[in-house]
XYZ file of C-alpha atoms in Angstrom:
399
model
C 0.000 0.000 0.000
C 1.058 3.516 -0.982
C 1.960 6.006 2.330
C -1.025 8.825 1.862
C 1.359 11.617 2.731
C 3.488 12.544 -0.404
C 3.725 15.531 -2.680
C 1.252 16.345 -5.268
C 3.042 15.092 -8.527
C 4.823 18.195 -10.990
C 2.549 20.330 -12.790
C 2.110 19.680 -16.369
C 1.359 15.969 -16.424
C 1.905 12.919 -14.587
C 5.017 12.169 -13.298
C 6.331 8.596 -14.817
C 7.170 6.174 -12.399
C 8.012 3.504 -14.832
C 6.654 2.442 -18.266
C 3.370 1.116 -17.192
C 2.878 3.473 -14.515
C 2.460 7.437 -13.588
C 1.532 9.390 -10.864
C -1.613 11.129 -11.223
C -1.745 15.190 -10.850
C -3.693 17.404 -8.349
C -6.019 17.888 -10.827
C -6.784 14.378 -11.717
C -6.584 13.451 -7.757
C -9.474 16.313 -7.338
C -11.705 14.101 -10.020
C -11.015 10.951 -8.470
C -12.187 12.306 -4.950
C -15.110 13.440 -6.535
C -16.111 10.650 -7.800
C -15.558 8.438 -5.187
C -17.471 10.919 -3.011
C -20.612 11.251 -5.139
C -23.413 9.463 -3.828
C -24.338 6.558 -6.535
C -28.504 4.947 -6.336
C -28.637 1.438 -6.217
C -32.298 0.823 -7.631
C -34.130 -1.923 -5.951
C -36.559 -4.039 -7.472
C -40.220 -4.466 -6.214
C -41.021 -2.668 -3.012
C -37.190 -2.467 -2.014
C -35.884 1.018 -1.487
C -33.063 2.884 -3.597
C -29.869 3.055 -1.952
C -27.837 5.918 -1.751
C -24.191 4.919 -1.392
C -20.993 6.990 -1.883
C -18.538 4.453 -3.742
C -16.173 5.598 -1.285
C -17.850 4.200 1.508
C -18.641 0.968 -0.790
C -15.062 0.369 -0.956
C -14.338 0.784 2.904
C -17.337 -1.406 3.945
C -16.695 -4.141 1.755
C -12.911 -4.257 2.321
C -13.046 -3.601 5.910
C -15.794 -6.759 5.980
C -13.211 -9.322 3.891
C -10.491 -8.494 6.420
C -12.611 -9.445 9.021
C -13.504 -13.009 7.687
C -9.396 -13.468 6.791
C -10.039 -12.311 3.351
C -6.862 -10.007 2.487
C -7.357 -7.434 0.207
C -3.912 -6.520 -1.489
C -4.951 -3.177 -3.281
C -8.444 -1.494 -4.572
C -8.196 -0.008 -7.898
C -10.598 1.580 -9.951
C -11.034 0.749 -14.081
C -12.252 1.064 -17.108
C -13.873 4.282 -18.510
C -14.497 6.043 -15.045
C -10.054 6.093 -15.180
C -10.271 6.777 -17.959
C -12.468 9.727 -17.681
C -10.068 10.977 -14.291
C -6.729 10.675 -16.183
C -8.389 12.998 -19.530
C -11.581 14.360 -19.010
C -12.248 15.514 -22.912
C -11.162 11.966 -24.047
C -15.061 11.855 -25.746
C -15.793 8.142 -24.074
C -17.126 9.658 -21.119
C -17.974 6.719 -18.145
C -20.939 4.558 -17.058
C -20.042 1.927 -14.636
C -18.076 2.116 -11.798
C -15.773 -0.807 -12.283
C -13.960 -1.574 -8.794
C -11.315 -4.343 -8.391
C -10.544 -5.589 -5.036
C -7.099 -7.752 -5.463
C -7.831 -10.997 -3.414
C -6.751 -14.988 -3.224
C -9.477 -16.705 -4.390
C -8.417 -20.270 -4.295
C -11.420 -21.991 -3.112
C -14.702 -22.586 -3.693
C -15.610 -21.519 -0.267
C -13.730 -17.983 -0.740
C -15.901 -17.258 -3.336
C -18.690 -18.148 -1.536
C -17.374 -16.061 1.137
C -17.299 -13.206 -0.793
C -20.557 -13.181 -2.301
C -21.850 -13.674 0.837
C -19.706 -10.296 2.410
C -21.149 -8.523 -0.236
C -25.041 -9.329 0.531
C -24.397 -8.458 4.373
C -22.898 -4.965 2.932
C -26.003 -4.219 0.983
C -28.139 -5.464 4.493
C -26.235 -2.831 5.801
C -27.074 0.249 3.306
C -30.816 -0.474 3.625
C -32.213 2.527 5.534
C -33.219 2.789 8.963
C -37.393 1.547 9.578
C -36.295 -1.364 6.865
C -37.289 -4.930 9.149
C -34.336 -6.718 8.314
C -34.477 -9.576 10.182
C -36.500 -11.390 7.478
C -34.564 -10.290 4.602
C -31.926 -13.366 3.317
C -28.828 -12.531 0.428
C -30.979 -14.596 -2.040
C -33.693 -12.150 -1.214
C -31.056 -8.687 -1.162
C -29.422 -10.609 -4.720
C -32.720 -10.427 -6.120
C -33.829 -7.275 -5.772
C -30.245 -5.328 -6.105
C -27.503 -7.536 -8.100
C -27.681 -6.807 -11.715
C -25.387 -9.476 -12.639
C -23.177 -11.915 -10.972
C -20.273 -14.128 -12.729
C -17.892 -16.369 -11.391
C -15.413 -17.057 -13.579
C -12.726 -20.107 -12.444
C -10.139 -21.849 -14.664
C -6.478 -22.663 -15.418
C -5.856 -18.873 -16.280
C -8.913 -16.907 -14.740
C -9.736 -16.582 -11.263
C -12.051 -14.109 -10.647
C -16.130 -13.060 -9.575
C -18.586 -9.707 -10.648
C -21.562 -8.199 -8.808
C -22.822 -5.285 -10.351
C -25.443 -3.448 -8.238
C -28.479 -2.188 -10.596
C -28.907 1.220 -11.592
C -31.601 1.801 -13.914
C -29.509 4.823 -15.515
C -27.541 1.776 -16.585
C -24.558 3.803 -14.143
C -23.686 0.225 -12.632
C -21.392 -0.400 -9.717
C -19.423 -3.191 -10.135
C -17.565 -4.894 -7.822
C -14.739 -7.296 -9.211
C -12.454 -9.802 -7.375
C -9.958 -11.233 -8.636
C -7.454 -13.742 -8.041
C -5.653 -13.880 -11.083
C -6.900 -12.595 -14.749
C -5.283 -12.619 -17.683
C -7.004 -10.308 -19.976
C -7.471 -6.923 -17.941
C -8.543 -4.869 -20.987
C -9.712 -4.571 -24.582
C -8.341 -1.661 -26.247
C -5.308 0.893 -24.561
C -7.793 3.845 -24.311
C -9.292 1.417 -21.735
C -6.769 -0.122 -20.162
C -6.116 2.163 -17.295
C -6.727 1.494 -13.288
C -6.216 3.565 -10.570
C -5.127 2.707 -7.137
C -6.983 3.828 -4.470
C -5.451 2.620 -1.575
C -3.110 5.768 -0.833
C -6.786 7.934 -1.108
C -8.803 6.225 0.733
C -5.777 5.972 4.245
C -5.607 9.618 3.349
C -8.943 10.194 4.143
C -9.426 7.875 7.093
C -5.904 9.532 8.330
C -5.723 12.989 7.652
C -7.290 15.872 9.898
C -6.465 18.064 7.488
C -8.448 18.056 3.586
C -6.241 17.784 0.611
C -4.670 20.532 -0.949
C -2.483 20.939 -4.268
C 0.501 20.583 -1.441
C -0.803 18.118 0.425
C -2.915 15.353 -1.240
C -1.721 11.752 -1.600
C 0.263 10.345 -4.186
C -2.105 8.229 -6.353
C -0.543 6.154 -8.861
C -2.239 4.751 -12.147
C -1.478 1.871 -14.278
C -1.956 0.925 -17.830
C -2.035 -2.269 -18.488
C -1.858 -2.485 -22.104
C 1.954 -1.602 -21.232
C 3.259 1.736 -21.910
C 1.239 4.876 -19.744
C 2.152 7.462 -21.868
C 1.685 5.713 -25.245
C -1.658 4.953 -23.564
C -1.847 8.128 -22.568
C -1.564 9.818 -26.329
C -3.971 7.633 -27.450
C -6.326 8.728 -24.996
C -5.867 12.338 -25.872
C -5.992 12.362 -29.585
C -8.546 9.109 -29.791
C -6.724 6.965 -31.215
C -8.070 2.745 -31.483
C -5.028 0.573 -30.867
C -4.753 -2.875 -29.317
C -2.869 -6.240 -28.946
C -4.080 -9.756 -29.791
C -8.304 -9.027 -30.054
C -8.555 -13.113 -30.297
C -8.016 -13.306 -26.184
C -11.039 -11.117 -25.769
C -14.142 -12.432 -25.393
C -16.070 -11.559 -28.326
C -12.680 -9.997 -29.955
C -13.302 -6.320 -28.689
C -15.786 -5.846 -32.180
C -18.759 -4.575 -30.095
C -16.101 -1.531 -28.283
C -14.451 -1.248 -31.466
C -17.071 -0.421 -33.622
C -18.157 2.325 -30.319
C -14.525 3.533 -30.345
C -15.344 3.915 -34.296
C -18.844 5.722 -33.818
C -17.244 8.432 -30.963
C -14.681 9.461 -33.637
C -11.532 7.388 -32.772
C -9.557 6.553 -35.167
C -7.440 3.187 -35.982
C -3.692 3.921 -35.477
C -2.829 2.323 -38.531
C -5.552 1.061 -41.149
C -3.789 -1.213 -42.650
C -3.172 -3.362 -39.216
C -6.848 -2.248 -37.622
C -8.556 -3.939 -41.461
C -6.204 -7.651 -40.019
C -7.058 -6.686 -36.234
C -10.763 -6.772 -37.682
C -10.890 -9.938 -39.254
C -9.311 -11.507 -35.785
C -12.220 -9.482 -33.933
C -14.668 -10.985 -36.059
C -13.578 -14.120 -35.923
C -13.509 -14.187 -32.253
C -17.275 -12.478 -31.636
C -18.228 -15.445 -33.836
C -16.650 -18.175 -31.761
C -18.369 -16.767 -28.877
C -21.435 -15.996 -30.175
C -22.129 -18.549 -32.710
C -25.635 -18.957 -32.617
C -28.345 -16.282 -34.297
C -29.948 -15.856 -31.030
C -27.021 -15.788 -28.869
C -26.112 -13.038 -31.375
C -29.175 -10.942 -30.766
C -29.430 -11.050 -27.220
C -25.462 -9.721 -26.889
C -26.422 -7.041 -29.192
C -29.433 -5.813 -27.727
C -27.950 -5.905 -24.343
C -25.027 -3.977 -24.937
C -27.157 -1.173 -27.088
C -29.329 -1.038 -24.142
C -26.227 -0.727 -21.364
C -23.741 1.607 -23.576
C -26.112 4.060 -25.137
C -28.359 5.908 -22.272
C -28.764 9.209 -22.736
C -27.314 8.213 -26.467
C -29.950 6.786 -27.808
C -29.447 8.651 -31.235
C -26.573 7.209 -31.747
C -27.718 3.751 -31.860
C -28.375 3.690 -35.861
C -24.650 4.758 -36.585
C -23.537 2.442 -34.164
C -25.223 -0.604 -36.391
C -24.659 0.331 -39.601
C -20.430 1.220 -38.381
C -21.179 -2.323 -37.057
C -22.704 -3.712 -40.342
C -19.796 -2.478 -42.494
C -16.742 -4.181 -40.002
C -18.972 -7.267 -40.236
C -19.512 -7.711 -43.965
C -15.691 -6.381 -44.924
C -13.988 -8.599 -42.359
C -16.143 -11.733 -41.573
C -14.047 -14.598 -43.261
C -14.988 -17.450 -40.833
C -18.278 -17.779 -41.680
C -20.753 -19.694 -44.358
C -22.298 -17.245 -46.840
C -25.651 -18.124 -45.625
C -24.604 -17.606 -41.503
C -22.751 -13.922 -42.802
C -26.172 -12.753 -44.629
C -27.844 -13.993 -41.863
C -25.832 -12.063 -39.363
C -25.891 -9.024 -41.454
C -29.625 -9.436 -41.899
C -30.341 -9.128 -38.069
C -28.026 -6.183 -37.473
C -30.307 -4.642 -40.437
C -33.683 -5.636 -38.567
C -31.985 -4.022 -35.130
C -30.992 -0.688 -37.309
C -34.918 -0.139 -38.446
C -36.593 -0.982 -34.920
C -33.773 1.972 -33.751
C -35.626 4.330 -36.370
C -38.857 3.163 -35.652
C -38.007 3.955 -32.001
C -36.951 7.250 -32.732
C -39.515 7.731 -35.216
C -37.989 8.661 -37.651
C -39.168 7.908 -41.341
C -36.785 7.341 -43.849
C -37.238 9.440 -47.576
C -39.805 6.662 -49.940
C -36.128 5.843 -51.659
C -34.529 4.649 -48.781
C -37.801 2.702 -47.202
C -37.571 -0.919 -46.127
C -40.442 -2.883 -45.931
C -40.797 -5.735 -43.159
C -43.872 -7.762 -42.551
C -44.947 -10.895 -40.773
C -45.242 -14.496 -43.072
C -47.815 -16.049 -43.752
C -48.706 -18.915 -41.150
C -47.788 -21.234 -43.512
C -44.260 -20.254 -44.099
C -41.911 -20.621 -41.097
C -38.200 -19.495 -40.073
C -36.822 -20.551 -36.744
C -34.384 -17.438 -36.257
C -36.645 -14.433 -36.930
C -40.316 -13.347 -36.484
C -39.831 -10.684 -39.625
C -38.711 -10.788 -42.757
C -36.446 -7.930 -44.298
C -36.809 -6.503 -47.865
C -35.586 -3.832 -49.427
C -37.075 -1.367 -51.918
C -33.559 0.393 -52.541
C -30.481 -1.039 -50.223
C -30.072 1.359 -47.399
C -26.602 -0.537 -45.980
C -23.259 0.515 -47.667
C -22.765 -3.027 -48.695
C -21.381 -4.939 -51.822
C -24.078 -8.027 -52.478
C -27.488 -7.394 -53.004
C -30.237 -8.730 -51.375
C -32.779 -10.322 -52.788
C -36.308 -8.532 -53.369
C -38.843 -11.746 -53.278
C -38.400 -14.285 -51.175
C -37.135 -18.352 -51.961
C -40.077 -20.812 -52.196
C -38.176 -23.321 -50.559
């Protein structure tokens, strides 16, 4: 753990500590306070009451809890686009979750247990006062306030999620992990910030920060190199390492990176990068259905508040798909492209907007007599409205 005592890093920029690492500035240590002192809803479901927690206090509970089952917590850090956000504040991602990690040894079954468990009496704990909670069991608190829980456990990956619901989709999420070997998707992302040396400051000092006297708060990038990082943050530039190790190959962020004006550090290496992303969403997701669930969840999650953006998004999405896809059959690619098609008119037809009579694509319902197992509509176009090489055919196949 850092000493919460030191210096406020040199004006100007971070002060490099090492390749992967840099000390943040006053001004960066001001937004991370601030955020960790805001006070984030937890939305229950049902009758349950919203919660009103500072993540702040989050952190201390739950940490302070793990210690006192013989759970060691070996550094908090905070990730994702919320550090990203801290270290450049103009970066044009701006941040949804909150995405803590809480370094821990999880090397049984029962410590993950434990830890779930931790969790549930910390969220006993927030309920406010006049709440009977004598009645009230962690399957009952999971229900109405976890959003999502994953336990992941193998040869390489040791790690679990709960993410407390927020209906803003502004999730807390609350990661432990052992060991994981994948810690981000693209370098614009790949930041975390320590929090340890904050949060003794504040449980230590009498005496509120000050540009002389804050704690030294170090942040990491763990696609390798801060400052390289670091530029690509500032000038929004898309640049990554091996997209097959992600799950689903980065292509959902990339193509987000893509509609938020980033730009590919070098075409000609993004166009093979794509094919590998591709490939791996495909892998992952190789079913139709499995496909349109991941898709409609992460439209719903990433876009609040940007819900115009949605029909760029799919068609950016469309393109990467049909210039890049080389593992599929040609019927499983013009399926695929099909149902990103469908998604892109229910966005319009959401926003209401009605496309010029050139541009209009007709879907209706079959007849009861004619059946497909993967969709409830059928798409055809008057006049293509997808930049897109093949054409699609007007009538559809008697067979």
């Amino acid at each position: 753990m850092l000493v919460a005592a030191a210096a406020g890093a040199a004006p100007g920029g971070a002060e490099q500590r090492g390749s992967r690492f840099s000390v943040l500035t006053w001004e960066q240590v001001q937004r991370l306070d601030q955020i960790l002192g805001e006070a984030v809803p937890i939305h229950g479901r049902g009758n349950f009451p919203t919660l009103s927690v500072r993540p702040r206090t989050i952190v201390q509970v739950v940490r302070s809890r793990l210690e006192k089952k013989g759970i060691t917590v070996h550094n908090v850090r905070l990730n994702g686009s919320a550090a990203s956000h801290i270290l450049h504040q103009d970066s044009g991602l701006g941040y949804k979750d909150l995405d803590l990690i809480f370094g821990v040894d999880l090397k049984t079954e029962d410590v993950f247990q434990l830890v779930k468990d931790v969790v549930m009496d910390c969220l006993l704990d927030f309920l406010p006062e006049g709440v009977n909670k004598d009645k009230i069991t962690p399957m009952t608190l999971k229900e109405a306030y976890v959003q999502k829980l994953v336990k992941v456990c193998n040869e390489t990956d040791r790690w679990s999620l709960i993410s407390l619901s927020n209906n803003s989709g502004k999730n807390v999420e609350l990661k432990f992990v052992d060991s994981l070997r994948r810690q981000f998707e693209f370098s614009v992302d790949s930041f975390q910030i320590i929090l340890d040396s904050l949060l003794l400051f504040g449980e230590c000092s009498e005496n509120p920060m000050a540009e002389n006297f804050h704690p030294t708060v170090t942040g990491e990038s763990m696609y390798g190199d801060f400052e390289e990082a670091m530029d690509h943050l500032r000038n929004r530039v898309i640049a990554t390492r091996n997209p097959e190790e992600i799950r689903g190959g980065g292509l959902l962020k990339y193509c987000n990176l893509l509609v938020r004006g980033f730009k590919p550090k070098s075409e000609v290496d993004m166009k093979a990068l794509q094919r590998y992303m591709c490939s791996r969403f495909f892998i992952d997701f190789s079913d139709i259905s499995e496909q349109l669930r991941k898709l409609e969840c992460y439209l719903q999650s990433h876009f609040v508040g940007m819900e115009s953006n949605r029909y760029d998004y799919l068609m950016t999405l469309h393109r990467v798909v049909n210039e890049s896809t080389v593992c599929l059959m040609g019927h499983e690619r013009r399926q695929t492209l099909n149902l990103i098609a469908m998604l892109a008119v229910r966005v319009l037809a959401e926003q209401n907007i009605i496309p010029t009579v050139t541009n209009v694509t007709c879907y209706y319902q079959p007849a009861p007599y004619v059946s497909e197992i993967n969709f409830n509509y059928y798409v055809t176009h008057v006049q293509p409205f997808l930049p897109c090489n093949q054409s699609y055919p007007t009538w559809l196949p008697c067979n």
